[in-house]
Each structure stands twice: as C-alpha cells, then as structure tokens.
Tab-separated table of C-alpha atoms and ligand atoms in Angstrom:
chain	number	residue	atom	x	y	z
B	2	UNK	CA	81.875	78.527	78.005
B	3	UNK	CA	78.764	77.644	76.492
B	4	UNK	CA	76.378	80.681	75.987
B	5	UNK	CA	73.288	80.980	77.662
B	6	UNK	CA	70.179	78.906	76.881
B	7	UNK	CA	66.732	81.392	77.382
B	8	UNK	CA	64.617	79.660	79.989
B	9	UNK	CA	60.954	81.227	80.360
B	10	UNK	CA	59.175	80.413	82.965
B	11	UNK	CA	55.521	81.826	83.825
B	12	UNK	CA	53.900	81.688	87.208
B	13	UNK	CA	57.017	82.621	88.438
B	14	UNK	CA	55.591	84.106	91.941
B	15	UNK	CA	54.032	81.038	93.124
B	16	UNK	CA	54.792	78.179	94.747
B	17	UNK	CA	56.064	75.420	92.181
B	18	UNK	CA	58.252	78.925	90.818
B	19	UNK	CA	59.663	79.174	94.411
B	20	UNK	CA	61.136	75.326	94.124
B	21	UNK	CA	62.099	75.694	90.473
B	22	UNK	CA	63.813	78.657	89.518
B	23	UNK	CA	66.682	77.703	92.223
B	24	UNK	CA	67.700	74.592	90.512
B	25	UNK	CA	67.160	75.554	87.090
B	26	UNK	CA	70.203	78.785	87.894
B	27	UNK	CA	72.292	75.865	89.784
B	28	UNK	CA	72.276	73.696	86.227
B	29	UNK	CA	70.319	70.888	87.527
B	30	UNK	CA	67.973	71.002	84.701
B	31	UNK	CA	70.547	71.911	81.382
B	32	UNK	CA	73.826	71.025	83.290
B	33	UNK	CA	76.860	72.035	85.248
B	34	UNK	CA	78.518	73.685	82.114
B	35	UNK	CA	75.454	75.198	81.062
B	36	UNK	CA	74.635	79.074	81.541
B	37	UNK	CA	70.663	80.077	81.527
B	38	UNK	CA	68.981	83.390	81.454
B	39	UNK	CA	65.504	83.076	83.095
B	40	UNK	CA	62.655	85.007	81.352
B	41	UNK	CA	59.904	85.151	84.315
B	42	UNK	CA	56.191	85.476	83.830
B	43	UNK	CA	53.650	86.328	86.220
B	44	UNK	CA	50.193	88.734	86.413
B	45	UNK	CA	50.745	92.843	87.183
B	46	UNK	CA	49.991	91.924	90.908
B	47	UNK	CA	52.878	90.120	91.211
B	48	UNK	CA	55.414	91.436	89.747
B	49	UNK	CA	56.658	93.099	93.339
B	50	UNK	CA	56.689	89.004	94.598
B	51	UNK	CA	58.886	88.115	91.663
B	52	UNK	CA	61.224	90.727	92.189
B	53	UNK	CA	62.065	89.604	95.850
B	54	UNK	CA	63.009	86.039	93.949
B	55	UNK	CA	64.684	87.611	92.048
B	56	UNK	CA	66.892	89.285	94.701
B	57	UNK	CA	66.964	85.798	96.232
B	58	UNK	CA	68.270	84.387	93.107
B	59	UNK	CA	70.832	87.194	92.765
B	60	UNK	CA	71.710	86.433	96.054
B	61	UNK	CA	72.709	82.926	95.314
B	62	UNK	CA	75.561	84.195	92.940
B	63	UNK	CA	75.053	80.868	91.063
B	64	UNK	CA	77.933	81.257	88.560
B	65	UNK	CA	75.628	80.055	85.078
B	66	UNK	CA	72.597	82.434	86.034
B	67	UNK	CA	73.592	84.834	82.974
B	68	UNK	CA	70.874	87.401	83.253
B	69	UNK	CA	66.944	87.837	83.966
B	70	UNK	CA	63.975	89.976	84.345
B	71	UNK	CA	60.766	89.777	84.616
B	72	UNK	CA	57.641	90.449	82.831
B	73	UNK	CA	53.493	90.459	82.962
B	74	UNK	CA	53.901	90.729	79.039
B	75	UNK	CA	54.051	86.966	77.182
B	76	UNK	CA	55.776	88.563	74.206
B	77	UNK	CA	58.594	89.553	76.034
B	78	UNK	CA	59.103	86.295	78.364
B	79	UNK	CA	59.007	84.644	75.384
B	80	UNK	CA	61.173	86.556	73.102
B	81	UNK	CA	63.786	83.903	71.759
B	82	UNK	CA	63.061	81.216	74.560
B	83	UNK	CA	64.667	77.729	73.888
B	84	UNK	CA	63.025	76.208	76.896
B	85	UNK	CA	59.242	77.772	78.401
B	86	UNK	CA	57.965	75.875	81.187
B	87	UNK	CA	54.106	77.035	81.880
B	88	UNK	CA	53.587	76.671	85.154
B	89	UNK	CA	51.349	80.128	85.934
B	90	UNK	CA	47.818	78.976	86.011
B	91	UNK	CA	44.980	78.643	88.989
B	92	UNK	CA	45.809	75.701	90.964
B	93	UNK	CA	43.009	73.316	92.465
B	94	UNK	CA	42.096	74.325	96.264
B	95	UNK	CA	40.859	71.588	98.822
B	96	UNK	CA	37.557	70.513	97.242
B	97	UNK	CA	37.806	71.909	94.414
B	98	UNK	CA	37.318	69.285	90.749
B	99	UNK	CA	39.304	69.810	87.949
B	100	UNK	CA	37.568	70.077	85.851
B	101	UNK	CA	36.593	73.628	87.094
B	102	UNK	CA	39.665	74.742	86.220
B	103	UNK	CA	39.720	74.080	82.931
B	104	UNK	CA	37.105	77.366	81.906
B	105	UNK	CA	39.709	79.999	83.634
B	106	UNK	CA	43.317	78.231	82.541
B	107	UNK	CA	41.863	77.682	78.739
B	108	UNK	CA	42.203	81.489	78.023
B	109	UNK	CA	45.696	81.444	79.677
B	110	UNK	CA	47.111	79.188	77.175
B	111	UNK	CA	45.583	80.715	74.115
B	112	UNK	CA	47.240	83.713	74.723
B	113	UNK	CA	50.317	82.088	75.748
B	114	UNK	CA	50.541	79.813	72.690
B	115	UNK	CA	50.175	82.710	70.746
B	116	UNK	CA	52.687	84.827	72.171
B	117	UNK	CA	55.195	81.714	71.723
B	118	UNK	CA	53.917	80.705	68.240
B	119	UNK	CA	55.211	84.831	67.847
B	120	UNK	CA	58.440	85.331	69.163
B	121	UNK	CA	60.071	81.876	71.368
B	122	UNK	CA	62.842	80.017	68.916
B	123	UNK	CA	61.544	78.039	66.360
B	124	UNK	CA	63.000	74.895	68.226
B	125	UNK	CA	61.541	75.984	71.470
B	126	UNK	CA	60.942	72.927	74.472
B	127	UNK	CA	57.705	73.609	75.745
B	128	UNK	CA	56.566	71.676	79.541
B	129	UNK	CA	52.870	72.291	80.453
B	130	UNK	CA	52.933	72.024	84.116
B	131	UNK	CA	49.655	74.538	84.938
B	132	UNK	CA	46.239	72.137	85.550
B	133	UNK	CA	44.852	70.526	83.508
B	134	UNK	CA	47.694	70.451	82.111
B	135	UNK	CA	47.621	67.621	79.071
B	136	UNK	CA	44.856	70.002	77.945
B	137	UNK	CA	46.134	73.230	78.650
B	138	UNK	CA	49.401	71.623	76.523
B	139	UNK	CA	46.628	71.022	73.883
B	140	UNK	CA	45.362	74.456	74.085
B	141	UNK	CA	49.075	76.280	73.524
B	142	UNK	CA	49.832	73.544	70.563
B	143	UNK	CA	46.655	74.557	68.835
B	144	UNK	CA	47.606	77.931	69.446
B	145	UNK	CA	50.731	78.311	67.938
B	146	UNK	CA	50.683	76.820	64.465
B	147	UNK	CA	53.803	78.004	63.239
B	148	UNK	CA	55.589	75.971	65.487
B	149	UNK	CA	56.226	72.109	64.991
B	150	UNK	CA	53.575	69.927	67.400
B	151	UNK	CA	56.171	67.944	68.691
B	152	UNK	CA	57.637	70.733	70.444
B	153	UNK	CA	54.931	70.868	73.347
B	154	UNK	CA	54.501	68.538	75.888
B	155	UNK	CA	52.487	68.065	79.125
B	156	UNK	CA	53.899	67.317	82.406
B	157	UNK	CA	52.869	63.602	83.712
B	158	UNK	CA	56.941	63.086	85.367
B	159	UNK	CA	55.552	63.910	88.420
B	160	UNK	CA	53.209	60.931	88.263
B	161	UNK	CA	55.947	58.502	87.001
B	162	UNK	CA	58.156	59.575	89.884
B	163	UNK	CA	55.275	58.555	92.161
B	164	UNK	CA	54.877	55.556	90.827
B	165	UNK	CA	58.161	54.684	90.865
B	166	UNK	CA	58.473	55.325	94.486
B	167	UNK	CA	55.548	53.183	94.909
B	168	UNK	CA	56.990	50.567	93.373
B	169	UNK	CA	60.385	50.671	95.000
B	170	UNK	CA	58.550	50.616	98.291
B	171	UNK	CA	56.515	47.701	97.393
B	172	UNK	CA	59.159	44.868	96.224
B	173	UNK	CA	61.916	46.797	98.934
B	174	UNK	CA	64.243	47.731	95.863
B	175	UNK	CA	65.728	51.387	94.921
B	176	UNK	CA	63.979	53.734	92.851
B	177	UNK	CA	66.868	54.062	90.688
B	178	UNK	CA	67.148	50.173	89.524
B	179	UNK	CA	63.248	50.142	88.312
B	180	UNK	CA	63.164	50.644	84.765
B	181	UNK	CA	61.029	50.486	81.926
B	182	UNK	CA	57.850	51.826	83.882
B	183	UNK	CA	55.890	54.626	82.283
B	184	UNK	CA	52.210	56.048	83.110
B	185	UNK	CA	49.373	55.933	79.913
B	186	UNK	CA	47.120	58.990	79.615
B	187	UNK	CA	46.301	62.224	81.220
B	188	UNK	CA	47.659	63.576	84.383
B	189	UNK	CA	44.662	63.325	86.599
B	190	UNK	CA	43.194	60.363	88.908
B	191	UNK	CA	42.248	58.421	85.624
B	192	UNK	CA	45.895	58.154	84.564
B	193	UNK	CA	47.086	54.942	84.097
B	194	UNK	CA	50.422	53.616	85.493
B	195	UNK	CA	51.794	50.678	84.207
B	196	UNK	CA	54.863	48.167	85.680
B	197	UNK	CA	53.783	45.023	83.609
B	198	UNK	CA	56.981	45.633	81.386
B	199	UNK	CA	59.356	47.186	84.367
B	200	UNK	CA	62.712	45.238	85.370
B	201	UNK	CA	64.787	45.851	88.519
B	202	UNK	CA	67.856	44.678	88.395
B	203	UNK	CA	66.902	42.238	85.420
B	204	UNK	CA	64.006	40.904	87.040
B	205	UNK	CA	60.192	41.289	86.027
B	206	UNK	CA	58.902	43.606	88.440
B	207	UNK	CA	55.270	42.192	87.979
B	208	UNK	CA	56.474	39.143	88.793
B	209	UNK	CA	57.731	40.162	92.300
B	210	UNK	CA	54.828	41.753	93.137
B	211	UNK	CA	52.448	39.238	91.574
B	212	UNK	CA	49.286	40.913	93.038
B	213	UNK	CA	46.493	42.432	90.670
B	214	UNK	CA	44.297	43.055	93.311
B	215	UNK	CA	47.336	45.710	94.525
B	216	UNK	CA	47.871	47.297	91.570
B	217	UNK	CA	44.116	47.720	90.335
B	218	UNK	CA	42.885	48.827	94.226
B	219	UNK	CA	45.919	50.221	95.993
B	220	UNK	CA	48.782	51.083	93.052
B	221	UNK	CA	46.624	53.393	90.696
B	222	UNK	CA	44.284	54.839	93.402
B	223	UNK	CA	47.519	56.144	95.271
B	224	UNK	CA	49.072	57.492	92.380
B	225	UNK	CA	46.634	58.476	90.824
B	226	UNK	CA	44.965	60.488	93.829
B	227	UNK	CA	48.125	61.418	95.449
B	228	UNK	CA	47.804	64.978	94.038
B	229	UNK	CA	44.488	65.508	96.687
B	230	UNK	CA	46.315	63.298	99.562
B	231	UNK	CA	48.823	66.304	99.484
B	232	UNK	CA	46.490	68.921	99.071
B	233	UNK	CA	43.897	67.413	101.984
B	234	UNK	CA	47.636	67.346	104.063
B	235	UNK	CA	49.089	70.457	103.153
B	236	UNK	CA	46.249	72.590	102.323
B	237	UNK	CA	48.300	73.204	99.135
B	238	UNK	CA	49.157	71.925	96.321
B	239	UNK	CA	52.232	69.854	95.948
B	240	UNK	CA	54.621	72.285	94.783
B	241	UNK	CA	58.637	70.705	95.511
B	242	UNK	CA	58.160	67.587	93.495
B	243	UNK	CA	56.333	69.225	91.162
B	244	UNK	CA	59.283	71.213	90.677
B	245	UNK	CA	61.575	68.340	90.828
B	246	UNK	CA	59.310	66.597	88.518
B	247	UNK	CA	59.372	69.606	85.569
B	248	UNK	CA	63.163	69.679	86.288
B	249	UNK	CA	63.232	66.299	85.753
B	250	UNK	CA	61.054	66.321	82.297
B	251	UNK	CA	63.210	69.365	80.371
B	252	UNK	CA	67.044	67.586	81.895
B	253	UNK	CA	65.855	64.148	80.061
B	254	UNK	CA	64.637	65.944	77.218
B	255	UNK	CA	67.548	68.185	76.387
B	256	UNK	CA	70.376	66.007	77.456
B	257	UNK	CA	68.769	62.541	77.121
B	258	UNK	CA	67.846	59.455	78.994
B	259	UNK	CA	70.648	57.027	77.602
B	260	UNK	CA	67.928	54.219	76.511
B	261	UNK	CA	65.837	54.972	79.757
B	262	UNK	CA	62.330	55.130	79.567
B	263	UNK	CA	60.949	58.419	81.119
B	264	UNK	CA	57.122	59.481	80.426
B	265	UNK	CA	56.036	62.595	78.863
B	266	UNK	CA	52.791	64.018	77.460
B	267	UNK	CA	53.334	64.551	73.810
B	268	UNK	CA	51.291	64.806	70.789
B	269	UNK	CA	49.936	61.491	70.061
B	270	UNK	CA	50.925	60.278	66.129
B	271	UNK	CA	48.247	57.445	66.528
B	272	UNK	CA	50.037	54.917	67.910
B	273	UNK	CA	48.161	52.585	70.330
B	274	UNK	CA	45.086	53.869	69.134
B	275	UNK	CA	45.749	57.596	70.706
B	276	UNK	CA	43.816	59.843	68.017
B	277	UNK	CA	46.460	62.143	66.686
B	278	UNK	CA	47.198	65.035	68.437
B	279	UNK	CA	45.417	64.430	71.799
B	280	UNK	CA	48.148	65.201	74.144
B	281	UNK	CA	48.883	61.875	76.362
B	282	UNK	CA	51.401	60.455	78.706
B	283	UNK	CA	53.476	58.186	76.603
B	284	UNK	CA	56.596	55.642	77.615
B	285	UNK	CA	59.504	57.508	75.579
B	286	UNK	CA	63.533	57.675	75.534
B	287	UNK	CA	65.118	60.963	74.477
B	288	UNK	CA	68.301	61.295	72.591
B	289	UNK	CA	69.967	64.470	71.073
B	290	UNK	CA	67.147	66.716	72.197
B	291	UNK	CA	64.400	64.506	70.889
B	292	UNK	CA	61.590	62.636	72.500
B	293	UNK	CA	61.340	59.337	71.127
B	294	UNK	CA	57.899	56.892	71.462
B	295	UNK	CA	58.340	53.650	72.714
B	296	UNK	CA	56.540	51.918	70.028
B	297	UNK	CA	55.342	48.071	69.931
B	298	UNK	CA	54.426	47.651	73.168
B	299	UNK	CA	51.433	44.769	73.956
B	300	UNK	CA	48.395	46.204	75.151
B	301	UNK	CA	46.549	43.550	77.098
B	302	UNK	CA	42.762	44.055	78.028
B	303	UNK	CA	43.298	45.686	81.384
B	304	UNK	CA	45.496	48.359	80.196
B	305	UNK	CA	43.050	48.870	77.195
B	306	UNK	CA	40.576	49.469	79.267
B	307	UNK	CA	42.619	52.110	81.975
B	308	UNK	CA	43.826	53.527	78.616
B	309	UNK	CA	40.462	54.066	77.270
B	310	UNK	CA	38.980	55.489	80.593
B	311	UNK	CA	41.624	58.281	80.760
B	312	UNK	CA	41.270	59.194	76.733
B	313	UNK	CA	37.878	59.927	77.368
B	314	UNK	CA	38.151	61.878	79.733
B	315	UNK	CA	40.577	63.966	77.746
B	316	UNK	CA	38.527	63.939	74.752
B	317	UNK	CA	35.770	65.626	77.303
B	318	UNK	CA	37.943	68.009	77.978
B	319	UNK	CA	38.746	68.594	74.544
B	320	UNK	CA	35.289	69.640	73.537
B	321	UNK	CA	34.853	71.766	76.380
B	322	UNK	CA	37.622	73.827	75.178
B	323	UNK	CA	36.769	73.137	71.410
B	324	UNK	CA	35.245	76.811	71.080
B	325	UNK	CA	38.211	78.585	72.186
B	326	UNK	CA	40.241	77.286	69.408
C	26	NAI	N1	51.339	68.737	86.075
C	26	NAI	C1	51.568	68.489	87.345
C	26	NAI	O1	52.051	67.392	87.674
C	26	NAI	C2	51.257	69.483	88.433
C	26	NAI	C3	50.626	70.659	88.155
C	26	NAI	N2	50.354	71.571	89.141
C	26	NAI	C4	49.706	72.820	88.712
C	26	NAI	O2	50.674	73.864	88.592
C	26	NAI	C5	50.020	75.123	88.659
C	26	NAI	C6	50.762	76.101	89.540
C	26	NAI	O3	50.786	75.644	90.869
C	26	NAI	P1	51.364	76.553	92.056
C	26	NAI	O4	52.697	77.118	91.716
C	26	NAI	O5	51.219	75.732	93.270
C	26	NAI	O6	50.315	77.732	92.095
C	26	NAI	P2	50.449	79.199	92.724
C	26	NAI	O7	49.090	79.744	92.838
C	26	NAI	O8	51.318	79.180	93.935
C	26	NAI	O9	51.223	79.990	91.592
C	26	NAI	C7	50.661	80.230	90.359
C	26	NAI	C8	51.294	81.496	89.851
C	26	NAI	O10	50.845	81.669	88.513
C	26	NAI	C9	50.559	83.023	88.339
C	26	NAI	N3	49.666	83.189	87.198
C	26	NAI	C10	48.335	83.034	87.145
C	26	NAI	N4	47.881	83.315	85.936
C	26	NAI	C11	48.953	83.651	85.188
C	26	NAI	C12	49.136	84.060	83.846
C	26	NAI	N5	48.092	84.187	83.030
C	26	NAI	N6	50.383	84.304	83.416
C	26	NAI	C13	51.439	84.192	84.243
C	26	NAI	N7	51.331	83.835	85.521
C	26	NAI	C14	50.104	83.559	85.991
C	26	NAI	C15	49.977	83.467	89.669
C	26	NAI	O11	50.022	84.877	89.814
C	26	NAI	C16	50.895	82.744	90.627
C	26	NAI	O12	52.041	83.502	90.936
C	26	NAI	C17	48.597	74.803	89.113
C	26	NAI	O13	47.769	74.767	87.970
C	26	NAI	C18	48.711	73.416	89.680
C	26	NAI	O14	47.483	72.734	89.653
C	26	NAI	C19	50.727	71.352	90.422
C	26	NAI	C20	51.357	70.184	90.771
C	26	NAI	C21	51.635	69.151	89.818
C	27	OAA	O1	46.339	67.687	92.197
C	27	OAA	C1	46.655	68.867	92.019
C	27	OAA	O2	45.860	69.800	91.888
C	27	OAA	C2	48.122	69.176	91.874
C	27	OAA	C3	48.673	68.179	90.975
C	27	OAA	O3	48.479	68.232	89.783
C	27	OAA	C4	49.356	67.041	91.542
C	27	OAA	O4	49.821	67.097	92.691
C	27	OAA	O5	49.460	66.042	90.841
C-alpha cells in the first residue's frame, strides 16, 4: 500500500468542493492504488457546511480516503500538502465582470501563498481554480518565494475540455481521438483556443473543418463565453466540470499524459514571447510529475494577434494587483 498523498483543498463548502472532493477520495485524480488525506479549507461560517461533507464523505467508506479534517486556518490545511487545489474564492454572479473580482480574491491568495510558501512540501502541486484565476495563480507564486515557480499553475483544463467537445461536435468525431489541441492565454473570454495543429485519427483537424469564419465567430466566442452561457442558464456558476476539469489538471500532472498534449497555466519562461512569469495557458505534456512546454510551435498572424489580446489583458490585471505584492 502506498501511503497517503496530503490533498488540500480550500473552498471546500461550495459548490465546485461538492463535485470534487468525491472523486478525489475514489482515486480518480492520484489513482486506484493511491490513498489521500484531504486537508479542507473554508471561512469560520462554514465550517458547520464542511462538516456535513465530511459525514458524506465518511459515509462513502471509499477504501483510500486515509484521514481528514477541516480547517478556517491556511497554516494548518496546508501543513505538509503535496497537492493544494485553491478553489475558495468569490465566484462571478449573473452580471457581474471579472474583473470585479479581482480586488476581493487578491487578498485571498496573498495570504494563502504565504501560508503554503510556510508549511505545504517543498514539492507541493499547486491548481488555481478560484477567479481570476491565472492571476490569483500569479498572486500565490509571488507570494511564496521559497517555493520553486514552477510549482503553481492556473486552471485553463476546463476551457480545453470545452473546446475539445466543440471540436468533436463539429467534424462528428470523439473527443478522445482529437489531439494536439491546447488553448493560449488566460482563462477568461479573451482566451485563445487553438486546433490549427490538432489530428484526429491522423488527420488535420483544420483541414476538416476548413472554415475560419467558424472558428474566429462561432469556435472562440463559445468557448470562450461558455462560462456566462452557464451562469445566464443555471444562475450559477459551472461547478461539475469545473470539478472534472481540476481533476483532470492534477491526474495529468502527477501521473502523466503519455506524449498527450493537455493545457495548463504555468509560469511563462519566455517562450513565444510570454514575458516571464506571467501565468498563461500553455500546450504541455507531463511526464514523471513534471509539466513539460510544448516548445517550437509556429505562430501565424492570427494566433499572434488572439495571443496578444489575452496577454494584455493579463498584464492589466497584473498592475491592478501590483500593490499587493
Ligand atoms: N478556473 C476555472 O475554470 C473555473 C473557476 N471557477 C471559480 O471557482 C471559484 C469557486 O466557485 P464555486 O465553488 O462555484 O463557489 P462557491 O461560492 O460555491 O464556493 C466558494 C467557497 O469558497 C469559500 N471561501 C471564500 N473565501 C475563502 C477563503 N479565503 N478561504 C477558504 N475558503 C474560502 C466560500 O466560503 C465557499 O464555501 C469561483 O472563483 C469561480 O469563479 C469556476 C468555474 C471554472
Ligand atoms: O465564468 C465563470 O465565472 C466561471 C468560470 O470560470 C467558467 O465557467 O469558466
């Protein structure tokens, strides 16, 4: 038996918590063989919320669920964590821009990439999830300068997924033969997804769908605004593939992708004119715990320009945080 891998996970009470904490004590994010103990975050208030999950989860008996508790403290949730997925944050209501969020969730991830920089393992794998979340990644890496950059990264799987599902449903093929897709940037409208070098089954996906006027006006607009179709539908945020999204992110990053291109936000190193550090969605392929940039790739004068809109707005959001750091 392998011993148990310390999960943290903060916003533990909410919604995205309620569809994540299940699967990560079933060992669909580290493995079938692979005990966890989760290490649950959340504000005083809620503490009473988590503890009914927590009776929920114990009521599972899920055989690799080794232990948990819960905590309003950072310094104990992340006491020794090996994986901390930051999920507790304000989420966007119906109407509500973005970029209003980013005042109220900066101070969040100070704290919180202090706490980690203090007491998570020194190899800790650390998922933004909580909006905006390239920038609250940015926020927590700045934060916590005793740990390596490398080790934080910002959720944009969930945008991938969609735009894999996009693109399955537009040339009639299963999501699981596209590969080599991967979405450029930050995860917000401006992201940029990009199939000009995805293959299904062997063939050149742009060349089956062969239709710029899709992907510039009805591709990117869908994915890129699906995150306000659901909330306009739901009156909530989209929380299950979310989830299944962050689930998604940590599995390919601690067991690996076997060649497969996934995207992640990571520190950028420079490449493809990213100014280092600024926290982007990236093509990678991950391999004994390690995230690994697709390098090389062409950049033709479309994708500059998608690639350029959604840096700026990140470097925007970069100086309106640059005080608290
Ligand atoms: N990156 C992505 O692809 C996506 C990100 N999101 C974001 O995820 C975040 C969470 O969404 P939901 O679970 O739907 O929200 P929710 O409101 O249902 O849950 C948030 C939880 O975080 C807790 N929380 C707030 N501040 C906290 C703090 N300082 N420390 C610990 N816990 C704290 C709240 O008490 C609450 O229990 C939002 O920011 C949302 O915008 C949502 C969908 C996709
Ligand atoms: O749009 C939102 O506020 C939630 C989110 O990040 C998404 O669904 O992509």
């Amino acid at each position: 038996m392998k011993s148990p891998v310390r999960v943290a996970v903060t916003g533990a009470a909410g919604q995205i918590g309620y569809a994540l904490l299940f699967r990560i004590a079933s060992g669909e994010m580290l493995g079938k063989d692979q005990p966890v103990i989760l290490q649950l975050l959340d504000l005083p208030h809620a503490q009473t919320a988590v503890k009914g999950v927590m009776m929920e989860l114990q009521d599972c008996a899920f055989p690799l669920l080794a232990g948990m508790f819960t905590t309003d403290n950072p310094e104990e949730a992340f006491k020794d964590a090996q994986v901390a997925i930051l999920v507790g944050s304000r989420p966007r209501s119906k109407g509500m821009e973005r970029a209003d969020l980013l005042q109220a969730n900066a101070e969040i991830f100070t704290v919180q990439g202090a706490a980690l920089n203090k007491v998570a393992d020194r190899n800790v794998k650390v998922l933004v999830v909580g909006n905006p979340a390239n920038t609250n990644a940015y926020i927590a890496m700045k934060s916590a300068p005793d740990l390596p950059a490398k080790n934080f990264t910002a959720m944009l799987r969930l945008d991938h997924n969609r735009a894999l599902s996009q693109v399955a449903e537009k040339t009639g093929t299963a999501v699981s033969d596209i590969e080599k897709l991967c979405v450029w940037g930050n995860h917000s409208p401006t992201m940029y997804a990009d199939y000009r070098f995805a293959t299904v089954n062997g063939q050149k996906v742009k060349d089956l769908i062969n239709d710029q006027d899709w992907n510039a006006n009805v591709f990117l607009p869908t994915v890129g605004k699906r995150g306000a179709a659901i909330i306009e539908a739901r009156g909530l945020s989209s929380a299950a593939s979310a989830a299944n999204a962050a689930i998604d992110h940590i599995h390919d990053w601690w067991l690996g992708t076997d060649g497969k291109w996934v995207t992640m936000g990571i520190p950028s190193d420079g490449a493809y004119g990213i100014p280092e550090e600024t926290m982007f969605g990236f093509p990678v392929t991950c391999e004994n715990g390690e995230y690994k940039l697709v390098e090389g790739l062409e950049i033709d004068d479309f994708s500059r320009e998608r690639i350029n809109i959604t840096l700026q707005e990140l470097e925007e959001e970069k100086a309106g945080v640059a005080h608290l750091l």
